[in-house]
XYZ file of C-alpha atoms in Angstrom:
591
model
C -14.994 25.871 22.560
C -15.261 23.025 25.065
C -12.269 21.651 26.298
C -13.648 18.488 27.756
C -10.816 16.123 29.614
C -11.419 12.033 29.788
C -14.049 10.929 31.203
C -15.815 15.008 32.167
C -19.252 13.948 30.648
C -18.700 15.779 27.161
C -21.899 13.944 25.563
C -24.102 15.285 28.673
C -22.584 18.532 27.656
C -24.103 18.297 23.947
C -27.173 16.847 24.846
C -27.872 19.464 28.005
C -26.842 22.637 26.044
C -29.154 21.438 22.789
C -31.973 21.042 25.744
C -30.851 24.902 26.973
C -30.989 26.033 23.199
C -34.713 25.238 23.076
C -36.482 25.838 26.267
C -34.441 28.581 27.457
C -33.661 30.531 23.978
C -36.913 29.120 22.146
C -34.145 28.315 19.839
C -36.205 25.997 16.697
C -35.047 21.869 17.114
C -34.944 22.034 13.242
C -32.579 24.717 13.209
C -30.202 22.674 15.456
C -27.079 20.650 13.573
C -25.281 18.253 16.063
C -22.433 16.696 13.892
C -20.430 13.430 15.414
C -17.480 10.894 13.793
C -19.264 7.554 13.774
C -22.717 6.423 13.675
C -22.529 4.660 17.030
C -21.283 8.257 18.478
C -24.752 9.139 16.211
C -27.394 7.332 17.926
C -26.117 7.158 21.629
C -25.960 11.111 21.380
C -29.203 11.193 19.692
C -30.831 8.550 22.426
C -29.209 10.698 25.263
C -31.322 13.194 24.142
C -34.339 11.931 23.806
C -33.870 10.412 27.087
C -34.008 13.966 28.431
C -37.598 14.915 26.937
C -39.240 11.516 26.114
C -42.419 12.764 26.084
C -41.542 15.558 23.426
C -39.947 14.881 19.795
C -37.835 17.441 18.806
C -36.670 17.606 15.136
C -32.922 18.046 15.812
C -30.528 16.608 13.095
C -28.198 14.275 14.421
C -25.341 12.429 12.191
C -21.990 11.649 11.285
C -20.222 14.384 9.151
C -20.445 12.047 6.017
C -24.028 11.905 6.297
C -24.968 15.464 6.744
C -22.591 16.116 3.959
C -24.296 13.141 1.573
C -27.841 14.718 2.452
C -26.344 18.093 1.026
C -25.339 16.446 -2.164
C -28.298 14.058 -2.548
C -30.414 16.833 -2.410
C -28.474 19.366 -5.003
C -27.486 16.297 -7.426
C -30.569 14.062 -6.988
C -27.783 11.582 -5.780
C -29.038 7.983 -4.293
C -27.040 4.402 -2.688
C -26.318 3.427 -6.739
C -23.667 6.327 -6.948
C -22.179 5.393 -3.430
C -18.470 3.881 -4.205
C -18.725 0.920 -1.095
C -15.840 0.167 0.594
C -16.153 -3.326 -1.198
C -16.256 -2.170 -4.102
C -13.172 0.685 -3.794
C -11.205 -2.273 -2.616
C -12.218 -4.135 -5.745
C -11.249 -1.321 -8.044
C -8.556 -0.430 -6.587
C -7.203 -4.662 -7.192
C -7.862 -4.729 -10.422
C -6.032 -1.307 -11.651
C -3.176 -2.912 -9.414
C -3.236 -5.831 -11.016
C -3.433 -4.506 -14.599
C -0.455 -2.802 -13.833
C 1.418 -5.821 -13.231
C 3.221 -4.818 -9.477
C 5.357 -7.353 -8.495
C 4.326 -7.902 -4.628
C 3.031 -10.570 -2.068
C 1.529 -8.375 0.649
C -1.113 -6.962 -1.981
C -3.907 -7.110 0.613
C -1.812 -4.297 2.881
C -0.791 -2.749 -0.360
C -4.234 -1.927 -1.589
C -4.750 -0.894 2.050
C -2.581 1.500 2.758
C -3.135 2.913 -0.903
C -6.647 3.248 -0.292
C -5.491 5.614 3.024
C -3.212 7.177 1.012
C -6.099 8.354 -1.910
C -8.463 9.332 1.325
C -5.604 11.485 2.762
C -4.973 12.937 -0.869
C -8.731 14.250 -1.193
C -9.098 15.282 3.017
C -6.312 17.135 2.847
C -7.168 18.548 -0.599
C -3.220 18.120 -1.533
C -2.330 18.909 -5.617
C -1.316 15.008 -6.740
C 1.440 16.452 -8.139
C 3.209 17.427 -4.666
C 2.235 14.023 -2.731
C 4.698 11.974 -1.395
C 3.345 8.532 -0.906
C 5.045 6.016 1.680
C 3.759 2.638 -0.148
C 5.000 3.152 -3.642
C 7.274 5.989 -5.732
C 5.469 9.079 -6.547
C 4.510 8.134 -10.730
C 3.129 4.502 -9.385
C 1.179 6.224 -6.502
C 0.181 8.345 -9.067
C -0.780 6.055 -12.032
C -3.072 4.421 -9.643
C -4.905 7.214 -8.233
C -5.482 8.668 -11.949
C -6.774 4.826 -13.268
C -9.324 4.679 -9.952
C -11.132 8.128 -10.425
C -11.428 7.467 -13.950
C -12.897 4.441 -13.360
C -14.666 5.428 -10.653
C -15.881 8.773 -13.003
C -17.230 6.371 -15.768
C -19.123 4.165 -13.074
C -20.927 7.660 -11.976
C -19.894 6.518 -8.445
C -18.152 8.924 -5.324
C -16.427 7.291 -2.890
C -16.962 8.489 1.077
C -14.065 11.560 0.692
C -15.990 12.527 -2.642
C -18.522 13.260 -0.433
C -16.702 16.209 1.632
C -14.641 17.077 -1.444
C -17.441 17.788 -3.361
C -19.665 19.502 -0.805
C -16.831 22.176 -0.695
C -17.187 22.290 -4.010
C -20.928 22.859 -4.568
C -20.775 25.767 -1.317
C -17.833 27.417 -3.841
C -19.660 27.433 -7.063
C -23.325 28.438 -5.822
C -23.746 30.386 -3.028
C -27.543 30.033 -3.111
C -27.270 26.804 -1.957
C -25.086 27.606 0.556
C -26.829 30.370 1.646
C -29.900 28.330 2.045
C -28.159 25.347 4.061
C -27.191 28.063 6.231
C -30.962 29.367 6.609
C -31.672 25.753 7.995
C -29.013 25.310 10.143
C -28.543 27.926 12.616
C -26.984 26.311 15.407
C -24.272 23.982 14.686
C -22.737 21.405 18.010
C -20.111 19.376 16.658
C -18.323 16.495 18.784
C -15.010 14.872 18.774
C -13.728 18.073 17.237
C -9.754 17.335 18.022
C -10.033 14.497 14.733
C -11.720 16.970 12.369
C -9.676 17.228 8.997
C -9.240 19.909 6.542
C -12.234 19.769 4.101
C -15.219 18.882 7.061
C -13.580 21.867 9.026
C -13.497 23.877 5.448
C -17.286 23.112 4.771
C -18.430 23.776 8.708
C -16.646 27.512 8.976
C -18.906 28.086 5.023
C -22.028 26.766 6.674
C -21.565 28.372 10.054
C -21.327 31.717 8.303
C -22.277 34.723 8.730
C -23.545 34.244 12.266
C -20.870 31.758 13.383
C -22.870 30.041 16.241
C -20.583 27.180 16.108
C -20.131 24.605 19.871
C -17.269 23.087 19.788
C -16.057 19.936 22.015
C -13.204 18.217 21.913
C -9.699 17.204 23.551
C -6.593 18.600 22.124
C -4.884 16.300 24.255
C -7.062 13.180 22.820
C -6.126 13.810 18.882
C -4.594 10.666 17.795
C -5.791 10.151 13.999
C -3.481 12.349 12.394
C -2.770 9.126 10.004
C -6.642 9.136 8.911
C -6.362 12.878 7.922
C -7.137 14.288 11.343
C -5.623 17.972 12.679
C -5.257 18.812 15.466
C -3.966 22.361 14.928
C -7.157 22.958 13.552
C -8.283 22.895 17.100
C -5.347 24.604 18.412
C -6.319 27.405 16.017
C -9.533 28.110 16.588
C -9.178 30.922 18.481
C -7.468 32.790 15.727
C -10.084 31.409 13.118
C -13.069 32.697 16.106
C -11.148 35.640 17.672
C -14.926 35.893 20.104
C -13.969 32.194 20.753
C -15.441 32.183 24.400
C -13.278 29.255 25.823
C -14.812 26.397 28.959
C -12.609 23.702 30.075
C -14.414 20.769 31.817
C -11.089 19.643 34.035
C -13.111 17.109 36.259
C -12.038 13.583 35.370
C -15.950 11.273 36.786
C -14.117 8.092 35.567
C -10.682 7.507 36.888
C -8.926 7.605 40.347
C -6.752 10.459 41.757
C -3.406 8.422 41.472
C -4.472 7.577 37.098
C -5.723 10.977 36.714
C -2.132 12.766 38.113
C 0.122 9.945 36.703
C -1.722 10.677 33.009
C -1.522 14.644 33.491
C 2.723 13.833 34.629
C 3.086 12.354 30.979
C 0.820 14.699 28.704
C 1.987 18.385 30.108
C 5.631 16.815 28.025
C 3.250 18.247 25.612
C 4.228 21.626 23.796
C 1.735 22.223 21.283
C -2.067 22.165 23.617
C -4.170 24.099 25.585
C -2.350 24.290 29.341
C -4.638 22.563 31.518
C -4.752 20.627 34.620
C -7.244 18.132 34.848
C -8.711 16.731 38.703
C -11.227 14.357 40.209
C -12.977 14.126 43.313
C -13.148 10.291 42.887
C -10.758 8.243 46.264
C -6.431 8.486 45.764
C -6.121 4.413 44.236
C -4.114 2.261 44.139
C -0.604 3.463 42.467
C 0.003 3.347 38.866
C 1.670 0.197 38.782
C 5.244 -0.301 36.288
C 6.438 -3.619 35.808
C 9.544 -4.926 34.149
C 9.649 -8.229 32.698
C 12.569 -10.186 30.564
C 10.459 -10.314 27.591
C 7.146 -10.943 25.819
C 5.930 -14.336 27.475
C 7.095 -13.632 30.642
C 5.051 -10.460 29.867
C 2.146 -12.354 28.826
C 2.534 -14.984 31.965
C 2.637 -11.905 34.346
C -0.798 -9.849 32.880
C -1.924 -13.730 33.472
C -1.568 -14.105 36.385
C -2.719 -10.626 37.473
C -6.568 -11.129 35.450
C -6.074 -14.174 37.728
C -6.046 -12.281 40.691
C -8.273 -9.575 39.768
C -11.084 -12.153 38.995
C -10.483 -13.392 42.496
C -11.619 -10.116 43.708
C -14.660 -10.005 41.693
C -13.528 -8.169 38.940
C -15.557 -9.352 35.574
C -13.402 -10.012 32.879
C -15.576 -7.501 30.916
C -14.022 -4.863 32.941
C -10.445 -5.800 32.234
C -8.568 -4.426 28.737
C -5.424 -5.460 27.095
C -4.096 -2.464 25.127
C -1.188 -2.289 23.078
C 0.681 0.645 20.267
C 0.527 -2.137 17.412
C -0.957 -5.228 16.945
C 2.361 -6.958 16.603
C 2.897 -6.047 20.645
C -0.122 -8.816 21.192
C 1.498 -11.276 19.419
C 2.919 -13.577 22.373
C -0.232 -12.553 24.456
C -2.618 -13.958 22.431
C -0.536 -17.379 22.058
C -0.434 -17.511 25.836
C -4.307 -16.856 27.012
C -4.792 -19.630 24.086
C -2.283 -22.068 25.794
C -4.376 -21.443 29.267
C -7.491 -20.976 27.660
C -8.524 -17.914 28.982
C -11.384 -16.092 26.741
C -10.512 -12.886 25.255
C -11.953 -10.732 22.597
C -10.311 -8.582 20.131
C -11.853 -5.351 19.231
C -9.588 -4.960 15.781
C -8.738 -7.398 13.274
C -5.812 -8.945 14.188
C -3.259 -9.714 11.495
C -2.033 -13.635 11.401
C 1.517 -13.522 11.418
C 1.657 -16.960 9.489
C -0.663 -15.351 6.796
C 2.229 -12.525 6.041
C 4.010 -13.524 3.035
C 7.215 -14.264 4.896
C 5.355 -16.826 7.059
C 3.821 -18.631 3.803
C 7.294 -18.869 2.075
C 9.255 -20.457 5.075
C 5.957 -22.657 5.526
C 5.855 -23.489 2.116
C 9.485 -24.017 2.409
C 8.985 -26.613 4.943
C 5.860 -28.154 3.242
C 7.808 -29.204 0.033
C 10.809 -30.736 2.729
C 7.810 -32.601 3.779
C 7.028 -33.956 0.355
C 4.719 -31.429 -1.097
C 4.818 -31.121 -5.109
C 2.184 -28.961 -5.768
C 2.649 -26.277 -8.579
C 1.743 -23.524 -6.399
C 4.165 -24.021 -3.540
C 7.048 -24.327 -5.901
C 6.364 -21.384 -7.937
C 5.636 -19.037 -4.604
C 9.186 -20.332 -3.445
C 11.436 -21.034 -6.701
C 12.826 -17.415 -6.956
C 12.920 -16.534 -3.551
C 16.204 -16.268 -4.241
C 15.792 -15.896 -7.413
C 16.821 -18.901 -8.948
C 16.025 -17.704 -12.504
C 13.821 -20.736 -12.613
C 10.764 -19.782 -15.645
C 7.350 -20.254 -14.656
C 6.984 -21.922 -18.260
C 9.243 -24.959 -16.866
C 7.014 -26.053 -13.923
C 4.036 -28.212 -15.399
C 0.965 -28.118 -14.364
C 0.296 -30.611 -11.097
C 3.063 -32.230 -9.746
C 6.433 -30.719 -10.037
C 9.415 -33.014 -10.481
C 13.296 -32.445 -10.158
C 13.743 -34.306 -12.982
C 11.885 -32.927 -15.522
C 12.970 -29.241 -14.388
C 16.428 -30.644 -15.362
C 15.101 -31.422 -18.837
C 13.854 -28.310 -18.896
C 17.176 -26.857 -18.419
C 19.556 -29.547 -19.568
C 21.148 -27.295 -21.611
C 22.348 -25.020 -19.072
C 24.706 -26.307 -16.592
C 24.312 -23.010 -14.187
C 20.514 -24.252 -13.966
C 21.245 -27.679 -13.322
C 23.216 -26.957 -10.196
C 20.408 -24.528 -9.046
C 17.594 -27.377 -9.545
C 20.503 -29.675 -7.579
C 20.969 -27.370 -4.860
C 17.479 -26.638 -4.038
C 16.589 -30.410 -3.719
C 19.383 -31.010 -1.585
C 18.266 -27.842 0.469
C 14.671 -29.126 0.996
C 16.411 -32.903 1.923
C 18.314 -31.007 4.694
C 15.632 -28.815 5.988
C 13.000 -31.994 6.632
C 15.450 -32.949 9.195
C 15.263 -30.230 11.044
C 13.566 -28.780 14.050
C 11.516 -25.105 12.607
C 14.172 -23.476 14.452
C 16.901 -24.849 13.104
C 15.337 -24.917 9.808
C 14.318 -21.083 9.368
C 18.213 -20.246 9.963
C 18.855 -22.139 7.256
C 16.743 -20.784 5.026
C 17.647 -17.603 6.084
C 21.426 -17.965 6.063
C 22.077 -20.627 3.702
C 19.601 -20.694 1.154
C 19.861 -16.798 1.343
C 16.376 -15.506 2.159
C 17.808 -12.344 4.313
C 19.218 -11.479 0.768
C 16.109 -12.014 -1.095
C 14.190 -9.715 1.445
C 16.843 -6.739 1.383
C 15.996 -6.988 -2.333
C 12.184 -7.171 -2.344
C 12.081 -4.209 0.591
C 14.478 -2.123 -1.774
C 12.033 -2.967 -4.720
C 9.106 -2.282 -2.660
C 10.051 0.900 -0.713
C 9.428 -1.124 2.476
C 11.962 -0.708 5.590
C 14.349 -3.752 5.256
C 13.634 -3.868 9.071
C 9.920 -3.726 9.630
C 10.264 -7.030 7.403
C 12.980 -8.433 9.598
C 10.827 -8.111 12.743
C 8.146 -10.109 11.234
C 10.924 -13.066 10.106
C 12.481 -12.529 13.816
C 8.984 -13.126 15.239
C 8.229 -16.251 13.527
C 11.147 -17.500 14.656
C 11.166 -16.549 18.207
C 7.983 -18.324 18.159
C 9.602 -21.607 16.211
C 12.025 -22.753 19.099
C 9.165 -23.822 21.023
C 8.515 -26.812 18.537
C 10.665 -29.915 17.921
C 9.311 -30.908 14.763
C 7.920 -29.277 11.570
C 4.673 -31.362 11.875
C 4.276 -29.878 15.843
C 4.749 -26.706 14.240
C 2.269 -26.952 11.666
C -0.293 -28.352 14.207
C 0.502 -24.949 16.166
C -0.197 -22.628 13.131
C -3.764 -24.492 12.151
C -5.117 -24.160 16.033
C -3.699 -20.378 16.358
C -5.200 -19.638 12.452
C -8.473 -21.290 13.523
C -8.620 -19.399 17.299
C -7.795 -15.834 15.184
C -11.018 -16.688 13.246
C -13.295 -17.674 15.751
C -12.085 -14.327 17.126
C -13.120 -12.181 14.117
C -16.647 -13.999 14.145
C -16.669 -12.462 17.808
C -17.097 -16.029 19.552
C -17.099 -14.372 23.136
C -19.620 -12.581 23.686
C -18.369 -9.440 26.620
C -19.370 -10.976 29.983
C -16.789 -14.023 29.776
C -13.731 -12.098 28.304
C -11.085 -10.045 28.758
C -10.715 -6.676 25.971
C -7.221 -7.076 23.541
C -7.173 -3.702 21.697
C -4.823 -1.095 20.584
C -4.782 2.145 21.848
C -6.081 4.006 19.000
C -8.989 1.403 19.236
C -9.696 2.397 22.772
C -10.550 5.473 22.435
C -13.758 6.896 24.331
C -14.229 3.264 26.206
C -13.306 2.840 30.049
C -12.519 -0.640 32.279
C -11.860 -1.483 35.520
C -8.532 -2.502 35.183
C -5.888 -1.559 32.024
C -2.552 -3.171 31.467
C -0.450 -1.233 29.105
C 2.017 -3.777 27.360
C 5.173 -2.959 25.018
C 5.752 0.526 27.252
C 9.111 0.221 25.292
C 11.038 2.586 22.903
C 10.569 2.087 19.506
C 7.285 0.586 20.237
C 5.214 3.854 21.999
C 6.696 6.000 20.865
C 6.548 4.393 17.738
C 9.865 3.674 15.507
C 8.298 5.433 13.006
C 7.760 8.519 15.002
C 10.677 11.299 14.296
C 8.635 14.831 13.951
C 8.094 16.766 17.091
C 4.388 16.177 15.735
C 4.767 12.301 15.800
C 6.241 11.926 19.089
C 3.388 14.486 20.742
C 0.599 12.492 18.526
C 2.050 9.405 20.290
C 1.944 10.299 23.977
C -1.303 11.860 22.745
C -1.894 8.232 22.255
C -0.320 6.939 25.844
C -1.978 9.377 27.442
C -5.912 7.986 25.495
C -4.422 4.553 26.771
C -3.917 5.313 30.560
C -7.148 7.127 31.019
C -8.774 4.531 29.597
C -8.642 2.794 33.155
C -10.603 3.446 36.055
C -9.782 2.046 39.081
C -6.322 -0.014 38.253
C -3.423 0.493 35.587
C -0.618 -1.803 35.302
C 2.067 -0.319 32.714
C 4.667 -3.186 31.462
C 8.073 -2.806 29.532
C 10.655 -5.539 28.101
C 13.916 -5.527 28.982
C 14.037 -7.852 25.110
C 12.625 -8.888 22.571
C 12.873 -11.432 19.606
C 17.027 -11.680 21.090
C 17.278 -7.679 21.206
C 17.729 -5.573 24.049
C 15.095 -2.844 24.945
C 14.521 0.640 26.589
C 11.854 1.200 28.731
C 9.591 4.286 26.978
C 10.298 7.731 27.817
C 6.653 7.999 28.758
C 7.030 5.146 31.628
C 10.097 7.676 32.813
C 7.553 10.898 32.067
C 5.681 8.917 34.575
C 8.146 8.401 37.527
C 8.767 12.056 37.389
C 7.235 14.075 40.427
């Protein structure tokens, strides 16, 4: 077990000891399994290696641990791409049994998602349906779905990407000829990234190892920060006990970052209970000091990373070499309105939600929109019942929608009238106002808050992750004086977040946004760390003794990210709320 520290030259490691394997043990290439997470982890490994003996082709296997695992089951079940589930087409699936079962939502994009998460950490985790909690839906929902996707999935002859592990388990239990052949071919197995493995790949790799067990590990404990994609890593943690012979190196020599990074990162992570004790060094010059800065709130946040790019660039620092990270993606909110409003390029690694997209945004736009005049059937029905109104979709005809023929509708019911009275006085009031002014009304007056309490009670949402998204918009609203400046706002940020996903910049003109999970195993000149606030990193979701380690885990991927200069921000508020600094910017201070 290799205990490799950032930036200690772990893929050298691989690609030197597979090099050692053959010319100093006359160990066979095609004997040798070297198993990695992604396919770009895949070929750089695989070219690293070559790179060593270019003149020689060894037959080593390289690949990702859902392709060595689809080669075992393509060869035992003559399996080819037709009985591969795509992601596509999972997410397809997965609509239509939601929509057949009539949910009543707006987000269903994120629903679908994190259900989809949800079915992958059922089957990684192998976890009996019948004692899963899921944290998008109540248990007999959660569970109606998963049962109507693998039976659909079943009678397409199709296995998604966790089939693939599940099922490899499966053939090594039932027929131990196979398995005793796969373990004739591969004798020596080097497996990468091993702090994210999950249950079922670790599962399958101590079955194929066996009896001989010539398993190299590497890894950091201390770098484990996908525990929401199924990852363990107590699995690492444990390995000693699994491999009492475990002969244990630690590779404690940080190549990338400076002395003053390197100690500040080590001051945060040793809060740590549950990982190996090490201490991790570098030979590289002292640095400049970590650098904390506390700003009122998010623009002046934004203005201040600004202005230091600004000054960085000025001393020759590409903008290639300078990152933006952040816990969420709602952190980059403000930043990415302000580098637009200077037009400074920047590239985003992730998708980046549009706020004005979520379903809040729509209905307050659409809110506004039919203020402005706008009749169109769909507006009015995505805005009638929210409050609910009781208005029936059978009363709005088709094209335009008029007041007065709603009040036919319903001239029978004198309750109804005043409703259809109250909202066209509403919208009358709004399209005087500035956004600002306007989204408290519909909020307060027109009783929205109440409307959202309801839906997040319906939905098993928190009542204030949905909040922060309405508090957000608004924040963002007082900058405007009229609905139509507003609106012109939205379109050019919508249209920017697009050009963004086509990846307009290419790297040499831009500065990195990304989160921290998404920066994991890259390096840059110069970091900023924004949001260092409580609530935020660690996350408000984070209550376990496991969550808050997995997220300075997650501080501690995003400081060593940096090599020569870090600059770690906090708010003192946001959105009109006061704010902590993070316990890991005070982890920090400590000598």
């Amino acid at each position: 077990m290799v205990l490799a520290g950032p930036g200690s030259g772990k893929t050298t490691v691989i690609t030197r000891r597979i090099e050692h394997l053959i010319q100093k043990h006359k160990v066979k290439p095609e004997e040798i399994l070297v198993i990695t997470f992604s396919k770009a982890a895949t070929k750089e490994m695989r070219e690293r290696f070559h790179a060593l003996n270019p003149k020689q082709h060894y037959p080593v296997t390289f690949g990702t641990f859902h392709g060595i695992y689809y080669g075992i089951l393509k060869w035992a079940y003559k399996l080819n791409t037709e009985n591969i589930l795509s992601e596509e087409e999972k997410y397809q699936l997965l609509y239509r049994t939601v929509e057949r079962m009539e949910l009543d939502m707006d987000d269903e994009k994120e629903f679908i998602q994190d259900i989809a998460g949800e079915i992958a950490n059922v089957k990684n985790n192998q976890i009996p349906l019948n004692e899963y909690r899921s944290l998008s839906c109540n248990e007999n929902i959660f569970c109606q779905i998963y049962e109507a996707y693998e039976k659909e999935r079943n009678a397409r002859r199709k296995i998604d990407f966790d089939d693939m592990l599940v099922l490899t388990y499966q053939l090594f239990e039932k027929r131990p000829d196979i398995l005793k052949m796969w373990q004739n071919k591969y004798k020596y197995i080097l497996i990468d990234e091993f702090q994210d493995i999950n249950k079922v790949q670790y599962d399958v790799i101590r079955m194929l190892a066996a009896p001989e067990n010539n398993l190299f590990i590497v890894g950091d404990d201390d770098q484990s920060i996908y525990r929401f994609r199924g990852a363990r890593p107590e699995i690492m943690l444990n390995f000693p006990k699994d491999y009492p012979d475990t002969r244990q190196i630690v590779l404690d020599v940080n190549y990338r970052s400076t002395k003053a990074i390197v100690n500040g990162a080590g001051r945060v992570i040793k809060h740590n209970q549950n990982r190996y004790a090490k201490q991790i060094i570098t030979l590289n010059e002292q640095g400049a000091t970590v650098h904390i800065q506390e700003v009122l709130h998010p623009i002046e946040e934004s203005k201040y990373v600004i202005k230091e790019i600004q000054e960085a660039q000025n001393r020759d620092v590409p903008a290639s070499e300078i990152a933006v990270l952040f816990r969420t993606n709602v952190e980059a909110r403000a930043m990415v309105e302000t580098f637009m409003e200077y037009g400074i390029p920047f590239r985003m690694k992730e998708h980046f939600p549009n706020l004005y997209e979520h379903f809040i945004g729509r209905n307050l736009i659409t809110y506004m929109k039919m203020a402005l005049g706008d009749r169109t059937r769909k507006s009015f029905l995505e805005i009638m019942n929210r409050p609910n109104r009781y208005i029936g979709r059978d009363s709005v005809e088709r094209g335009e929608v008029s007041f007065e023929n709603l009040r036919k509708y319903y001239e029978e019911k004198d309750w109804m009238l005043d409703r259809i009275d109250q909202l066209e006085v509403d919208l009358r009031v709004i399209q005087r106002m500035a956004p600002y002014g306007a989204i408290q009304y519909i909020r307060k007056h027109i009783g929205y808050d109440e409307f959202l309490v309801e839906y997040a009670y319906k939905r098993r949402l928190k009542i204030e992750d949905l909040r922060e998204v309405l508090q957000e918009i608004e924040e963002r609203a007082k900058a405007f004086k009229t609905i139509e400046d507003w609106f012109a706002y939205i379109e050019e940020y919508t249209a920017e977040l697009k050009r963004q996903a086509e990846n307009r910049y290419d790297n040499s003109e831009a500065v990195t946004f990304m989160t921290m999970h998404g920066s994991k195993g890259l390096e840059f000149h110069t970091v900023f760390i924004i949001g260092a606030n409580e609530k935020i990193t660690p996350y408000k979701k984070a209550e376990t003794i496991e969550e808050i380690e997995e997220e300075r885990r997650m501080f501690y991927v995003a400081m060593t990210r940096a090599k020569k200069k870090l600059v770690i921000s906090y708010t003192k508020e946001r959105n009109g709320k006061k704010m902590e600094p993070s316990r890991f910017v005070q982890e920090l201070l400590q000598t």
